């Protein structure tokens, strides 16, 4: 399971752990850049919400925020990756 690589870093009672956006790389960057198959991408999209629900149901507070750049910049970067991946970029 893709998210298994993060399990060792999950917080214990009273701890705080910060993950960067790499948690979601499988959903966006890895798929667009060809680093995972369509099946792996789809499987991640199916499992991620379930895993996050189990985490929250287990008493862990899960807060997701953009720490680096705004949504408009993220969309611009994503579109550039798609363009390069599809051979449309220079």
Short mmCIF file of N, CA and C in Angstrom, two decimals, residues 3-90:
data_model
loop_
_atom_site.label_atom_id
_atom_site.label_comp_id
_atom_site.label_asym_id
_atom_site.label_seq_id
_atom_site.Cartn_x
_atom_site.Cartn_y
_atom_site.Cartn_z
N UNK A 3 0.59 4.32 0.99
CA UNK A 3 0.66 5.16 2.18
C UNK A 3 1.39 4.48 3.33
N UNK A 4 1.67 3.21 3.18
CA UNK A 4 2.37 2.47 4.23
C UNK A 4 3.72 3.10 4.58
N UNK A 5 4.35 3.73 3.59
CA UNK A 5 5.65 4.35 3.84
C UNK A 5 5.58 5.47 4.88
N UNK A 6 4.39 5.99 5.14
CA UNK A 6 4.24 7.07 6.11
C UNK A 6 3.83 6.58 7.50
N UNK A 7 3.42 5.34 7.63
CA UNK A 7 2.84 4.85 8.88
C UNK A 7 3.79 4.96 10.08
N UNK A 8 5.07 4.72 9.88
CA UNK A 8 6.02 4.79 11.00
C UNK A 8 6.11 6.20 11.58
N UNK A 9 5.79 7.20 10.78
CA UNK A 9 5.89 8.58 11.24
C UNK A 9 4.59 9.11 11.83
N UNK A 10 3.56 8.31 11.89
CA UNK A 10 2.30 8.78 12.46
C UNK A 10 2.49 9.13 13.93
N UNK A 11 1.77 10.14 14.41
CA UNK A 11 1.97 10.60 15.79
C UNK A 11 1.39 9.64 16.83
N UNK A 12 2.05 9.64 17.97
CA UNK A 12 1.50 8.97 19.16
C UNK A 12 0.73 10.04 19.94
N UNK A 13 0.10 9.64 21.01
CA UNK A 13 -0.69 10.58 21.81
C UNK A 13 0.14 11.80 22.19
N UNK A 14 -0.40 12.98 21.93
CA UNK A 14 0.24 14.22 22.30
C UNK A 14 1.30 14.72 21.34
N UNK A 15 1.57 13.98 20.28
CA UNK A 15 2.59 14.38 19.32
C UNK A 15 1.97 15.08 18.12
N UNK A 16 2.79 15.84 17.41
CA UNK A 16 2.39 16.48 16.17
C UNK A 16 3.38 16.05 15.10
N UNK A 17 2.86 15.66 13.96
CA UNK A 17 3.70 15.28 12.83
C UNK A 17 3.23 16.08 11.62
N UNK A 18 4.16 16.63 10.88
CA UNK A 18 3.83 17.38 9.68
C UNK A 18 4.38 16.64 8.47
N UNK A 19 3.49 16.31 7.55
CA UNK A 19 3.89 15.71 6.28
C UNK A 19 3.78 16.79 5.22
N UNK A 20 4.71 16.80 4.29
CA UNK A 20 4.55 17.73 3.19
C UNK A 20 3.57 17.13 2.17
N UNK A 21 3.38 17.80 1.07
CA UNK A 21 2.37 17.37 0.12
C UNK A 21 2.71 16.07 -0.58
N UNK A 22 3.88 15.50 -0.31
CA UNK A 22 4.25 14.24 -0.94
C UNK A 22 3.25 13.12 -0.64
N UNK A 23 2.47 13.28 0.42
CA UNK A 23 1.42 12.32 0.73
C UNK A 23 0.53 12.11 -0.50
N UNK A 24 0.29 13.17 -1.24
CA UNK A 24 -0.61 13.12 -2.38
C UNK A 24 0.10 13.04 -3.73
N UNK A 25 1.41 12.87 -3.74
CA UNK A 25 2.12 12.78 -5.01
C UNK A 25 1.56 11.70 -5.92
N UNK A 26 1.12 10.59 -5.35
CA UNK A 26 0.57 9.51 -6.17
C UNK A 26 -0.68 9.98 -6.91
N UNK A 27 -1.43 10.88 -6.30
CA UNK A 27 -2.67 11.35 -6.92
C UNK A 27 -2.43 12.33 -8.05
N UNK A 28 -1.30 13.01 -8.03
CA UNK A 28 -1.07 14.03 -9.03
C UNK A 28 0.24 13.84 -9.77
N UNK A 29 1.30 14.26 -9.13
CA UNK A 29 2.60 14.33 -9.80
C UNK A 29 3.06 12.97 -10.31
N UNK A 30 3.02 11.94 -9.49
CA UNK A 30 3.54 10.64 -9.91
C UNK A 30 2.80 10.10 -11.13
N UNK A 31 1.50 10.25 -11.14
CA UNK A 31 0.71 9.75 -12.27
C UNK A 31 0.98 10.56 -13.53
N UNK A 32 0.96 11.88 -13.40
CA UNK A 32 1.17 12.75 -14.56
C UNK A 32 2.56 12.53 -15.16
N UNK A 33 3.55 12.33 -14.30
CA UNK A 33 4.92 12.17 -14.78
C UNK A 33 5.25 10.73 -15.16
N UNK A 34 4.30 9.81 -15.00
CA UNK A 34 4.51 8.43 -15.41
C UNK A 34 5.25 7.57 -14.40
N UNK A 35 5.27 7.98 -13.13
CA UNK A 35 5.98 7.23 -12.10
C UNK A 35 5.12 6.15 -11.45
N UNK A 36 3.84 6.12 -11.78
CA UNK A 36 2.97 5.04 -11.31
C UNK A 36 1.99 4.71 -12.43
N UNK A 37 1.46 3.52 -12.38
CA UNK A 37 0.53 3.08 -13.41
C UNK A 37 -0.86 3.66 -13.17
N UNK A 38 -1.70 3.55 -14.17
CA UNK A 38 -3.08 4.00 -14.03
C UNK A 38 -3.78 3.23 -12.91
N UNK A 39 -3.48 1.94 -12.82
CA UNK A 39 -4.06 1.11 -11.77
C UNK A 39 -3.60 1.58 -10.38
N UNK A 40 -2.29 1.86 -10.22
CA UNK A 40 -1.77 2.34 -8.93
C UNK A 40 -2.39 3.68 -8.56
N UNK A 41 -2.55 4.54 -9.55
CA UNK A 41 -3.18 5.85 -9.34
C UNK A 41 -4.61 5.68 -8.86
N UNK A 42 -5.38 4.86 -9.56
CA UNK A 42 -6.77 4.63 -9.20
C UNK A 42 -6.89 4.00 -7.82
N UNK A 43 -6.02 3.05 -7.54
CA UNK A 43 -6.03 2.38 -6.22
C UNK A 43 -5.77 3.38 -5.10
N UNK A 44 -4.83 4.30 -5.32
CA UNK A 44 -4.56 5.32 -4.33
C UNK A 44 -5.80 6.18 -4.09
N UNK A 45 -6.45 6.61 -5.18
CA UNK A 45 -7.64 7.44 -5.05
C UNK A 45 -8.77 6.73 -4.31
N UNK A 46 -8.83 5.42 -4.42
CA UNK A 46 -9.84 4.64 -3.71
C UNK A 46 -9.48 4.47 -2.24
N UNK A 47 -8.20 4.20 -1.95
CA UNK A 47 -7.79 3.87 -0.59
C UNK A 47 -7.52 5.07 0.30
N UNK A 48 -7.00 6.15 -0.26
CA UNK A 48 -6.58 7.28 0.55
C UNK A 48 -7.70 7.82 1.45
N UNK A 49 -8.90 8.08 0.94
CA UNK A 49 -9.96 8.58 1.83
C UNK A 49 -10.31 7.58 2.93
N UNK A 50 -10.25 6.30 2.62
CA UNK A 50 -10.54 5.28 3.62
C UNK A 50 -9.48 5.26 4.72
N UNK A 51 -8.22 5.31 4.31
CA UNK A 51 -7.12 5.32 5.28
C UNK A 51 -7.20 6.57 6.15
N UNK A 52 -7.46 7.72 5.53
CA UNK A 52 -7.58 8.95 6.31
C UNK A 52 -8.75 8.86 7.29
N UNK A 53 -9.84 8.22 6.90
CA UNK A 53 -10.97 8.04 7.81
C UNK A 53 -10.58 7.17 9.00
N UNK A 54 -9.84 6.10 8.75
CA UNK A 54 -9.38 5.23 9.85
C UNK A 54 -8.46 5.99 10.79
N UNK A 55 -7.60 6.84 10.23
CA UNK A 55 -6.69 7.64 11.04
C UNK A 55 -7.51 8.55 11.96
N UNK A 56 -8.48 9.25 11.39
CA UNK A 56 -9.31 10.17 12.17
C UNK A 56 -10.17 9.41 13.18
N UNK A 57 -10.74 8.29 12.75
CA UNK A 57 -11.54 7.47 13.67
C UNK A 57 -10.71 6.95 14.84
N UNK A 58 -9.40 6.81 14.62
CA UNK A 58 -8.49 6.35 15.67
C UNK A 58 -8.08 7.45 16.63
N UNK A 59 -8.60 8.65 16.44
CA UNK A 59 -8.33 9.74 17.37
C UNK A 59 -7.23 10.70 16.94
N UNK A 60 -6.67 10.49 15.77
CA UNK A 60 -5.64 11.40 15.28
C UNK A 60 -6.33 12.56 14.57
N UNK A 61 -5.91 13.77 14.88
CA UNK A 61 -6.46 14.95 14.21
C UNK A 61 -5.65 15.16 12.92
N UNK A 62 -6.32 15.08 11.82
CA UNK A 62 -5.70 15.22 10.52
C UNK A 62 -6.10 16.56 9.93
N UNK A 63 -5.12 17.43 9.76
CA UNK A 63 -5.38 18.76 9.21
C UNK A 63 -4.54 18.87 7.94
N UNK A 64 -5.20 19.18 6.83
CA UNK A 64 -4.50 19.30 5.55
C UNK A 64 -4.54 20.75 5.10
N UNK A 65 -3.36 21.31 4.87
CA UNK A 65 -3.27 22.68 4.40
C UNK A 65 -2.15 22.76 3.35
N UNK A 66 -2.22 23.78 2.51
CA UNK A 66 -1.16 24.06 1.55
C UNK A 66 -0.14 24.93 2.27
N UNK A 67 1.09 24.46 2.39
CA UNK A 67 2.11 25.22 3.11
C UNK A 67 3.02 26.01 2.18
N UNK A 68 3.17 25.60 0.95
CA UNK A 68 4.19 26.17 0.09
C UNK A 68 3.69 27.30 -0.81
N UNK A 69 2.71 27.03 -1.63
CA UNK A 69 2.23 28.03 -2.58
C UNK A 69 0.71 27.97 -2.66
N UNK A 70 0.13 28.99 -3.25
CA UNK A 70 -1.31 29.05 -3.38
C UNK A 70 -1.87 28.10 -4.44
N UNK A 71 -3.16 27.95 -4.43
CA UNK A 71 -3.84 27.05 -5.36
C UNK A 71 -3.58 27.43 -6.82
N UNK A 72 -3.59 28.71 -7.13
CA UNK A 72 -3.36 29.14 -8.52
C UNK A 72 -1.98 28.70 -9.00
N UNK A 73 -0.97 28.85 -8.14
CA UNK A 73 0.39 28.43 -8.52
C UNK A 73 0.46 26.91 -8.66
N UNK A 74 -0.21 26.19 -7.77
CA UNK A 74 -0.25 24.73 -7.89
C UNK A 74 -0.85 24.31 -9.22
N UNK A 75 -1.95 24.94 -9.60
CA UNK A 75 -2.61 24.62 -10.88
C UNK A 75 -1.69 24.93 -12.06
N UNK A 76 -0.97 26.05 -11.98
CA UNK A 76 -0.03 26.43 -13.04
C UNK A 76 1.07 25.38 -13.17
N UNK A 77 1.63 24.93 -12.05
CA UNK A 77 2.69 23.93 -12.07
C UNK A 77 2.17 22.60 -12.59
N UNK A 78 0.99 22.24 -12.16
CA UNK A 78 0.40 20.98 -12.60
C UNK A 78 0.16 21.01 -14.12
N UNK A 79 -0.38 22.11 -14.62
CA UNK A 79 -0.61 22.24 -16.06
C UNK A 79 0.70 22.17 -16.83
N UNK A 80 1.76 22.75 -16.29
CA UNK A 80 3.07 22.68 -16.95
C UNK A 80 3.56 21.25 -17.01
N UNK A 81 3.36 20.49 -15.94
CA UNK A 81 3.78 19.09 -15.93
C UNK A 81 3.00 18.28 -16.96
N UNK A 82 1.71 18.54 -17.04
CA UNK A 82 0.87 17.84 -18.02
C UNK A 82 1.35 18.16 -19.42
N UNK A 83 1.65 19.43 -19.68
CA UNK A 83 2.11 19.86 -20.99
C UNK A 83 3.42 19.19 -21.36
N UNK A 84 4.36 19.14 -20.43
CA UNK A 84 5.65 18.49 -20.68
C UNK A 84 5.47 17.00 -20.89
N UNK A 85 4.67 16.37 -20.06
CA UNK A 85 4.42 14.93 -20.13
C UNK A 85 3.78 14.55 -21.47
N UNK A 86 2.90 15.39 -21.96
CA UNK A 86 2.19 15.11 -23.21
C UNK A 86 2.98 15.58 -24.43
N UNK A 87 4.16 16.14 -24.21
CA UNK A 87 5.00 16.57 -25.32
C UNK A 87 4.61 17.90 -25.92
N UNK A 88 3.85 18.69 -25.16
CA UNK A 88 3.39 19.98 -25.69
C UNK A 88 4.21 21.15 -25.18
N UNK A 89 5.15 20.89 -24.26
CA UNK A 89 5.92 21.99 -23.66
C UNK A 89 7.25 22.20 -24.34
N UNK A 90 7.77 23.36 -24.14
CA UNK A 90 9.10 23.68 -24.70
C UNK A 90 10.05 24.02 -23.58
#
